[in-house]
Amino acid sequence: LKKGDHVWGFANPSFADFVTAPEDDVALRPSNVPKEQAGTIPEVGLTSLFSLKRTNALPGTPMPAGSPWANRTNVTVVITAGSGGTGFIGIEIAKVYGATNIVTSTTGEASIAFVKSLGATRVIDYKVEDIFAALPDDSVDFVYDNYGADNTADKAMRTLRKGGTYLMMPHGECYVSKKQAPPCISAHPKPGVRQVNYITSVDFQAHALDGLKELTSLFEENKLTTHVAISYELNDIALALNYSAGGG
């Protein structure tokens, strides 16, 4: 890197006009993504990039370069919540990685149309039907549970094929209710199906730079897009957080 380069990545704190960051925590920003849009991507982008890779390359093993499913065909992936930050970029990355079927859930006509435009091949309205109740037995290869609703792991087991993976982000209501087997994985595992409570921090520390470079390439190849609903000035950061907390 050199003075004047446009970069994206991580800084702590980052709600500021100027920040410092280690060189390994930033990469060259995609040339075709304006900075106001680029700032929305690194956190959710790397979270979904690494999560999808880890569905077929377990934590502690080498991080795959490119698609983790390169040696598999007719892959079906479930991304539990499609219209949020990790969800929308997860759908786009899954499509880039060659998933044949991408299943997700959301609600409302606008959100359903949005996730379909990203590449989701089946969308379930979660106010009408549970996503896993809508799927047949042994029809799914990988579940990326980026929401963490209570009992999701138990519901997902029936739908997963042998050799499949249920991977969940370590957050969500199951950590509050504690009804599931700790730590929020299924108390009734299915033979041949892996369960992963995925802690991203280790991979962020080890692979953030490579991941950012991969995201940069995918954006510059127009394979990924940004989606900004609303923008705020830094002085109004509290309003932005309230908007996000309200489901925006």
XYZ file of C-alpha atoms in Angstrom:
248
model
C 0.000 0.000 0.000
C 1.054 3.585 -0.581
C -0.175 7.033 0.358
C -3.378 7.887 -1.485
C -4.563 4.310 -2.008
C -8.295 3.767 -1.525
C -8.767 0.869 0.879
C -11.451 -1.007 2.754
C -11.268 -3.202 5.825
C -11.369 -2.824 9.590
C -10.463 -0.243 12.212
C -11.299 -0.023 15.890
C -12.910 2.384 16.607
C -14.355 3.108 13.185
C -17.115 5.683 13.849
C -14.709 8.549 13.181
C -13.495 10.887 10.478
C -9.967 9.435 10.671
C -8.842 6.022 11.891
C -5.708 3.913 12.077
C -5.558 0.238 11.182
C -2.894 -2.442 10.728
C -1.935 -2.885 7.094
C -3.046 -6.522 7.193
C -6.589 -5.439 8.088
C -7.162 -3.481 4.882
C -7.020 -4.186 1.157
C -7.407 -2.112 -1.964
C -11.033 -1.101 -2.385
C -12.808 -2.286 -5.546
C -12.327 0.418 -8.168
C -15.998 0.243 -9.175
C -17.487 0.607 -5.658
C -17.913 4.127 -4.203
C -16.559 4.550 -0.690
C -19.994 5.220 0.832
C -21.105 1.799 -0.414
C -17.804 0.025 0.166
C -17.959 0.730 3.896
C -20.984 -1.541 4.243
C -19.242 -4.667 2.958
C -16.131 -5.855 4.876
C -17.863 -7.062 8.064
C -20.833 -8.834 6.466
C -18.861 -9.795 3.372
C -16.104 -11.647 5.198
C -18.591 -13.185 7.636
C -20.566 -14.804 4.826
C -17.526 -15.533 2.658
C -15.818 -17.467 5.445
C -19.033 -19.087 6.686
C -19.846 -20.511 3.262
C -16.281 -21.742 2.834
C -16.436 -23.410 6.255
C -19.532 -25.407 5.335
C -17.218 -27.737 3.407
C -13.832 -26.984 4.991
C -14.118 -27.160 8.745
C -12.512 -24.546 11.042
C -8.878 -25.335 11.712
C -8.301 -26.670 8.193
C -6.866 -24.587 5.312
C -9.237 -21.953 3.960
C -10.264 -22.916 0.399
C -9.284 -20.586 -2.420
C -12.461 -19.812 -4.309
C -15.463 -22.088 -4.104
C -15.489 -24.724 -1.341
C -17.869 -26.808 -3.464
C -15.723 -27.072 -6.591
C -15.755 -30.875 -6.378
C -19.506 -31.158 -5.800
C -22.456 -30.892 -8.175
C -26.087 -29.830 -7.779
C -25.386 -28.132 -4.427
C -28.365 -26.877 -2.416
C -27.665 -24.211 0.197
C -30.045 -22.767 2.776
C -29.332 -19.252 4.051
C -31.824 -18.710 6.829
C -32.326 -14.924 6.569
C -31.824 -13.543 3.096
C -32.600 -9.849 3.143
C -30.191 -8.701 5.863
C -26.520 -7.819 5.495
C -24.976 -11.281 5.853
C -27.963 -12.742 4.004
C -27.903 -10.706 0.807
C -24.131 -10.991 0.351
C -24.330 -14.683 1.312
C -26.841 -15.361 -1.456
C -24.651 -13.594 -4.002
C -21.496 -15.429 -2.877
C -23.285 -18.805 -2.901
C -24.352 -18.104 -6.466
C -20.781 -17.190 -7.440
C -19.546 -20.395 -5.801
C -21.830 -22.448 -8.033
C -24.751 -23.390 -5.789
C -27.528 -24.805 -7.969
C -30.294 -24.118 -5.471
C -30.257 -21.289 -2.932
C -33.104 -21.327 -0.417
C -33.813 -18.459 1.949
C -36.561 -16.812 3.959
C -37.840 -13.262 4.353
C -41.206 -11.547 4.397
C -42.986 -8.823 2.432
C -43.298 -8.450 -1.320
C -40.350 -6.079 -1.643
C -37.972 -8.286 0.354
C -39.069 -11.434 -1.471
C -38.484 -9.753 -4.840
C -35.126 -8.471 -3.588
C -33.715 -11.863 -2.592
C -34.970 -13.424 -5.821
C -33.115 -10.742 -7.768
C -29.916 -11.735 -5.945
C -30.154 -15.355 -7.076
C -32.332 -17.123 -4.505
C -34.133 -19.954 -6.293
C -36.703 -20.567 -3.556
C -37.977 -18.045 -1.021
C -40.146 -18.925 1.977
C -42.179 -16.238 3.742
C -41.297 -16.898 7.375
C -44.574 -15.352 8.555
C -46.422 -18.042 6.626
C -44.220 -21.135 6.958
C -41.031 -22.273 8.650
C -38.212 -22.571 6.110
C -37.300 -26.132 7.081
C -40.899 -27.323 7.307
C -41.173 -26.295 3.657
C -38.253 -28.511 2.542
C -38.273 -32.272 1.851
C -36.191 -34.817 3.732
C -32.566 -35.131 2.599
C -32.818 -32.229 0.153
C -30.123 -29.853 1.467
C -26.340 -30.015 1.356
C -25.425 -27.009 3.504
C -27.220 -24.721 5.920
C -25.714 -21.318 6.694
C -27.779 -20.242 9.692
C -26.999 -16.547 9.899
C -29.956 -15.815 12.192
C -29.804 -18.324 15.032
C -33.487 -18.767 15.867
C -34.363 -21.207 18.610
C -34.525 -24.892 17.555
C -33.285 -24.166 14.022
C -30.623 -26.873 14.220
C -33.168 -29.506 15.271
C -35.490 -28.496 12.425
C -32.674 -28.515 9.878
C -31.429 -32.056 10.609
C -34.267 -33.767 8.739
C -33.568 -31.816 5.551
C -29.802 -32.319 5.443
C -28.219 -35.023 3.314
C -25.453 -37.292 4.557
C -22.190 -35.427 4.100
C -23.921 -32.100 4.673
C -23.207 -29.371 7.200
C -25.279 -27.215 9.522
C -23.251 -24.086 10.301
C -24.594 -21.398 12.591
C -23.401 -17.959 13.594
C -22.893 -17.751 17.382
C -25.655 -15.283 18.142
C -29.407 -15.145 18.170
C -32.319 -16.013 20.385
C -31.217 -19.582 21.119
C -28.451 -18.162 23.312
C -31.091 -16.398 25.387
C -33.705 -19.130 25.745
C -31.136 -21.958 26.019
C -33.702 -24.543 24.966
C -31.323 -26.231 22.537
C -28.289 -28.295 23.374
C -25.435 -25.902 24.066
C -24.076 -24.194 22.130
C -27.278 -23.967 20.061
C -26.570 -27.066 17.991
C -29.048 -29.903 17.602
C -29.584 -32.200 20.557
C -30.553 -34.860 18.004
C -27.691 -34.966 15.491
C -28.102 -36.874 12.262
C -25.468 -39.480 11.332
C -23.166 -38.175 8.631
C -24.150 -34.527 9.143
C -21.628 -32.096 10.634
C -22.643 -29.317 13.004
C -20.484 -26.200 13.353
C -20.966 -23.366 15.810
C -18.767 -21.054 13.817
C -16.633 -18.516 15.680
C -15.409 -16.161 12.958
C -12.737 -14.314 14.952
C -9.963 -16.867 14.364
C -10.457 -16.822 10.605
C -10.797 -13.033 10.581
C -7.391 -12.779 12.238
C -5.767 -15.343 9.956
C -7.453 -14.724 6.610
C -8.967 -11.206 6.567
C -6.522 -9.840 3.991
C -6.985 -12.766 1.594
C -10.735 -12.566 2.079
C -10.832 -8.838 1.374
C -8.762 -9.378 -1.768
C -11.192 -12.070 -2.941
C -14.157 -9.775 -2.295
C -12.403 -6.966 -4.191
C -11.912 -9.242 -7.198
C -15.525 -10.425 -7.143
C -16.828 -6.859 -7.029
C -14.520 -5.722 -9.814
C -15.751 -8.655 -11.900
C -19.325 -7.446 -11.228
C -20.214 -10.723 -9.552
C -21.201 -9.021 -6.277
C -23.135 -5.832 -5.614
C -23.759 -3.438 -2.739
C -27.203 -2.506 -1.452
C -27.585 0.648 0.636
C -31.073 1.464 1.893
C -30.322 4.787 3.586
C -27.308 6.944 4.498
C -26.553 9.074 7.568
C -23.989 11.675 8.524
C -21.520 10.634 11.228
C -23.203 12.986 13.694
C -26.386 10.944 13.278
C -24.794 7.574 13.960
C -27.327 6.897 16.748
C -30.147 7.175 14.199
C -28.345 4.707 11.957
C -28.008 2.212 14.813
C -31.668 2.628 15.696
C -32.622 2.023 12.067
C -30.534 -1.157 12.008
C -31.912 -2.367 15.340
C -35.428 -1.871 14.003
C -34.812 -4.304 11.174
C -33.499 -1.908 8.548
